[in-house]
């Protein structure tokens, strides 16, 4: 049964379908992303604010202690 259906589609048609599918795929993955620096996660912002609030003296802190 599948051999009768295979005759309806030529190899050239299959190649065209494949080319179109790849064109759509490439357009999706190469779409321009948002320009600029990625946003900082909210929990990191809260941590920075908390550490800045606790450090009134202004001395350098080692942030690896907090992670």
Short mmCIF file of N, CA and C in Angstrom, two decimals:
data_model
loop_
_atom_site.label_atom_id
_atom_site.label_comp_id
_atom_site.label_asym_id
_atom_site.label_seq_id
_atom_site.Cartn_x
_atom_site.Cartn_y
_atom_site.Cartn_z
N UNK A 1 0.83 -1.20 0.00
CA UNK A 1 0.00 0.00 0.00
C UNK A 1 0.87 1.27 0.00
N UNK A 2 1.96 1.31 0.75
CA UNK A 2 2.78 2.50 0.81
C UNK A 2 3.50 2.76 -0.50
N UNK A 3 3.70 1.72 -1.33
CA UNK A 3 4.38 1.91 -2.60
C UNK A 3 3.52 2.69 -3.59
N UNK A 4 2.22 2.52 -3.53
CA UNK A 4 1.34 3.30 -4.41
C UNK A 4 1.40 4.79 -4.05
N UNK A 5 1.48 5.09 -2.80
CA UNK A 5 1.54 6.49 -2.36
C UNK A 5 2.90 7.11 -2.67
N UNK A 6 3.92 6.32 -2.73
CA UNK A 6 5.24 6.82 -3.00
C UNK A 6 5.37 7.32 -4.43
N UNK A 7 4.61 6.77 -5.31
CA UNK A 7 4.65 7.17 -6.72
C UNK A 7 4.10 8.58 -6.90
N UNK A 8 3.19 9.00 -6.05
CA UNK A 8 2.57 10.31 -6.19
C UNK A 8 3.54 11.46 -5.94
N UNK A 9 4.61 11.21 -5.22
CA UNK A 9 5.57 12.26 -4.89
C UNK A 9 6.89 11.95 -5.58
N UNK A 10 7.36 12.92 -6.34
CA UNK A 10 8.62 12.71 -7.06
C UNK A 10 9.81 13.06 -6.15
N UNK A 11 10.99 12.56 -6.46
CA UNK A 11 12.17 12.93 -5.67
C UNK A 11 12.45 14.43 -5.67
N UNK A 12 12.18 15.09 -6.78
CA UNK A 12 12.37 16.54 -6.84
C UNK A 12 11.46 17.26 -5.85
N UNK A 13 10.23 16.77 -5.73
CA UNK A 13 9.29 17.36 -4.77
C UNK A 13 9.80 17.19 -3.34
N UNK A 14 10.32 16.01 -3.04
CA UNK A 14 10.86 15.77 -1.71
C UNK A 14 12.02 16.70 -1.41
N UNK A 15 12.88 16.92 -2.38
CA UNK A 15 14.01 17.82 -2.19
C UNK A 15 13.54 19.26 -1.97
N UNK A 16 12.53 19.67 -2.70
CA UNK A 16 11.97 21.02 -2.52
C UNK A 16 11.38 21.18 -1.12
N UNK A 17 10.63 20.16 -0.67
CA UNK A 17 10.05 20.22 0.67
C UNK A 17 11.15 20.33 1.72
N UNK A 18 12.21 19.55 1.54
CA UNK A 18 13.32 19.57 2.48
C UNK A 18 14.00 20.94 2.50
N UNK A 19 14.17 21.51 1.30
CA UNK A 19 14.80 22.82 1.21
C UNK A 19 13.94 23.89 1.89
N UNK A 20 12.64 23.84 1.69
CA UNK A 20 11.74 24.81 2.32
C UNK A 20 11.74 24.65 3.84
N UNK A 21 11.73 23.41 4.29
CA UNK A 21 11.74 23.17 5.72
C UNK A 21 13.02 23.70 6.36
N UNK A 22 14.14 23.49 5.70
CA UNK A 22 15.41 23.99 6.22
C UNK A 22 15.44 25.51 6.22
N UNK A 23 14.85 26.12 5.20
CA UNK A 23 14.80 27.58 5.13
C UNK A 23 14.02 28.15 6.32
N UNK A 24 12.90 27.52 6.64
CA UNK A 24 12.09 27.96 7.78
C UNK A 24 12.86 27.75 9.08
N UNK A 25 13.50 26.59 9.21
CA UNK A 25 14.29 26.28 10.40
C UNK A 25 15.40 27.31 10.59
N UNK A 26 16.12 27.61 9.54
CA UNK A 26 17.25 28.55 9.64
C UNK A 26 16.76 29.95 9.98
N UNK A 27 15.62 30.34 9.42
CA UNK A 27 15.07 31.66 9.71
C UNK A 27 14.71 31.77 11.20
N UNK A 28 14.20 30.69 11.77
CA UNK A 28 13.83 30.73 13.18
C UNK A 28 15.04 30.80 14.10
N UNK A 29 16.08 30.03 13.79
CA UNK A 29 17.22 30.02 14.72
C UNK A 29 18.13 31.23 14.53
N UNK A 30 18.05 31.87 13.39
CA UNK A 30 18.94 33.01 13.17
C UNK A 30 18.22 34.35 13.37
N UNK A 31 16.99 34.29 13.87
CA UNK A 31 16.25 35.52 14.12
C UNK A 31 17.00 36.37 15.13
N UNK A 32 17.00 37.66 14.93
CA UNK A 32 17.74 38.56 15.82
C UNK A 32 17.20 38.47 17.23
N UNK A 33 18.10 38.35 18.13
CA UNK A 33 17.74 38.33 19.55
C UNK A 33 17.69 39.77 20.05
N UNK A 34 17.26 39.92 21.28
CA UNK A 34 17.25 41.25 21.87
C UNK A 34 18.67 41.77 21.98
N UNK A 35 18.93 42.97 21.51
CA UNK A 35 20.29 43.50 21.62
C UNK A 35 20.60 43.91 23.06
N UNK A 36 21.87 43.95 23.35
CA UNK A 36 22.29 44.45 24.65
C UNK A 36 22.61 43.35 25.64
N UNK A 37 22.90 43.78 26.82
CA UNK A 37 23.29 42.89 27.91
C UNK A 37 22.06 42.13 28.41
N UNK A 38 22.20 40.84 28.74
CA UNK A 38 21.06 40.10 29.29
C UNK A 38 20.66 40.65 30.65
N UNK A 39 19.39 40.54 30.97
CA UNK A 39 18.90 41.08 32.23
C UNK A 39 19.41 40.25 33.41
N UNK A 40 19.51 40.90 34.55
CA UNK A 40 19.99 40.25 35.78
C UNK A 40 18.79 39.61 36.47
N UNK A 41 18.92 38.36 36.90
CA UNK A 41 17.80 37.72 37.61
C UNK A 41 17.42 38.49 38.88
N UNK A 42 16.14 38.44 39.22
CA UNK A 42 15.62 39.23 40.33
C UNK A 42 16.25 38.83 41.66
N UNK A 43 16.54 37.55 41.86
CA UNK A 43 17.13 37.14 43.13
C UNK A 43 18.55 37.69 43.30
N UNK A 44 19.27 37.87 42.21
CA UNK A 44 20.61 38.47 42.27
C UNK A 44 20.51 39.96 42.60
N UNK A 45 19.52 40.63 42.04
CA UNK A 45 19.31 42.05 42.35
C UNK A 45 19.01 42.22 43.84
N UNK A 46 18.14 41.35 44.37
CA UNK A 46 17.82 41.43 45.79
C UNK A 46 19.05 41.18 46.65
N UNK A 47 19.90 40.23 46.24
CA UNK A 47 21.12 39.95 47.00
C UNK A 47 22.06 41.15 46.99
N UNK A 48 22.23 41.77 45.85
CA UNK A 48 23.10 42.95 45.75
C UNK A 48 22.59 44.07 46.64
N UNK A 49 21.29 44.29 46.63
CA UNK A 49 20.72 45.35 47.47
C UNK A 49 20.90 45.05 48.95
N UNK A 50 20.71 43.77 49.32
CA UNK A 50 20.86 43.39 50.72
C UNK A 50 22.31 43.57 51.18
N UNK A 51 23.26 43.13 50.37
CA UNK A 51 24.68 43.25 50.73
C UNK A 51 25.08 44.72 50.80
N UNK A 52 24.60 45.54 49.88
CA UNK A 52 24.93 46.96 49.90
C UNK A 52 24.35 47.64 51.14
N UNK A 53 23.16 47.20 51.54
CA UNK A 53 22.54 47.77 52.73
C UNK A 53 23.30 47.38 54.00
N UNK A 54 23.78 46.12 54.03
CA UNK A 54 24.53 45.64 55.20
C UNK A 54 25.93 46.24 55.27
N UNK A 55 26.49 46.62 54.13
CA UNK A 55 27.87 47.11 54.08
C UNK A 55 27.87 48.64 54.05
N UNK A 56 27.68 49.23 55.21
CA UNK A 56 27.63 50.69 55.29
C UNK A 56 29.01 51.32 55.17
N UNK A 57 30.07 50.55 55.49
CA UNK A 57 31.42 51.13 55.49
C UNK A 57 31.96 51.33 54.09
N UNK A 58 31.44 50.62 53.10
CA UNK A 58 31.89 50.79 51.73
C UNK A 58 33.12 49.97 51.37
N UNK A 59 33.54 49.06 52.26
CA UNK A 59 34.73 48.25 51.96
C UNK A 59 34.38 47.16 50.94
N UNK A 60 35.40 46.65 50.27
CA UNK A 60 35.21 45.59 49.28
C UNK A 60 34.75 44.32 49.98
N UNK A 61 33.79 43.62 49.38
CA UNK A 61 33.30 42.36 49.94
C UNK A 61 33.56 41.22 48.98
N UNK A 62 33.71 40.04 49.52
CA UNK A 62 33.86 38.85 48.70
C UNK A 62 32.47 38.25 48.50
N UNK A 63 31.92 38.36 47.31
CA UNK A 63 30.56 37.90 47.05
C UNK A 63 30.44 36.38 47.03
N UNK A 64 31.56 35.67 46.91
CA UNK A 64 31.49 34.21 46.89
C UNK A 64 31.03 33.66 48.24
N UNK A 65 31.12 34.44 49.29
CA UNK A 65 30.66 34.01 50.60
C UNK A 65 29.14 33.84 50.58
N UNK A 66 28.44 34.63 49.80
CA UNK A 66 26.98 34.63 49.79
C UNK A 66 26.38 33.57 48.88
N UNK A 67 27.18 32.92 48.06
CA UNK A 67 26.63 31.92 47.13
C UNK A 67 26.90 30.52 47.60
#
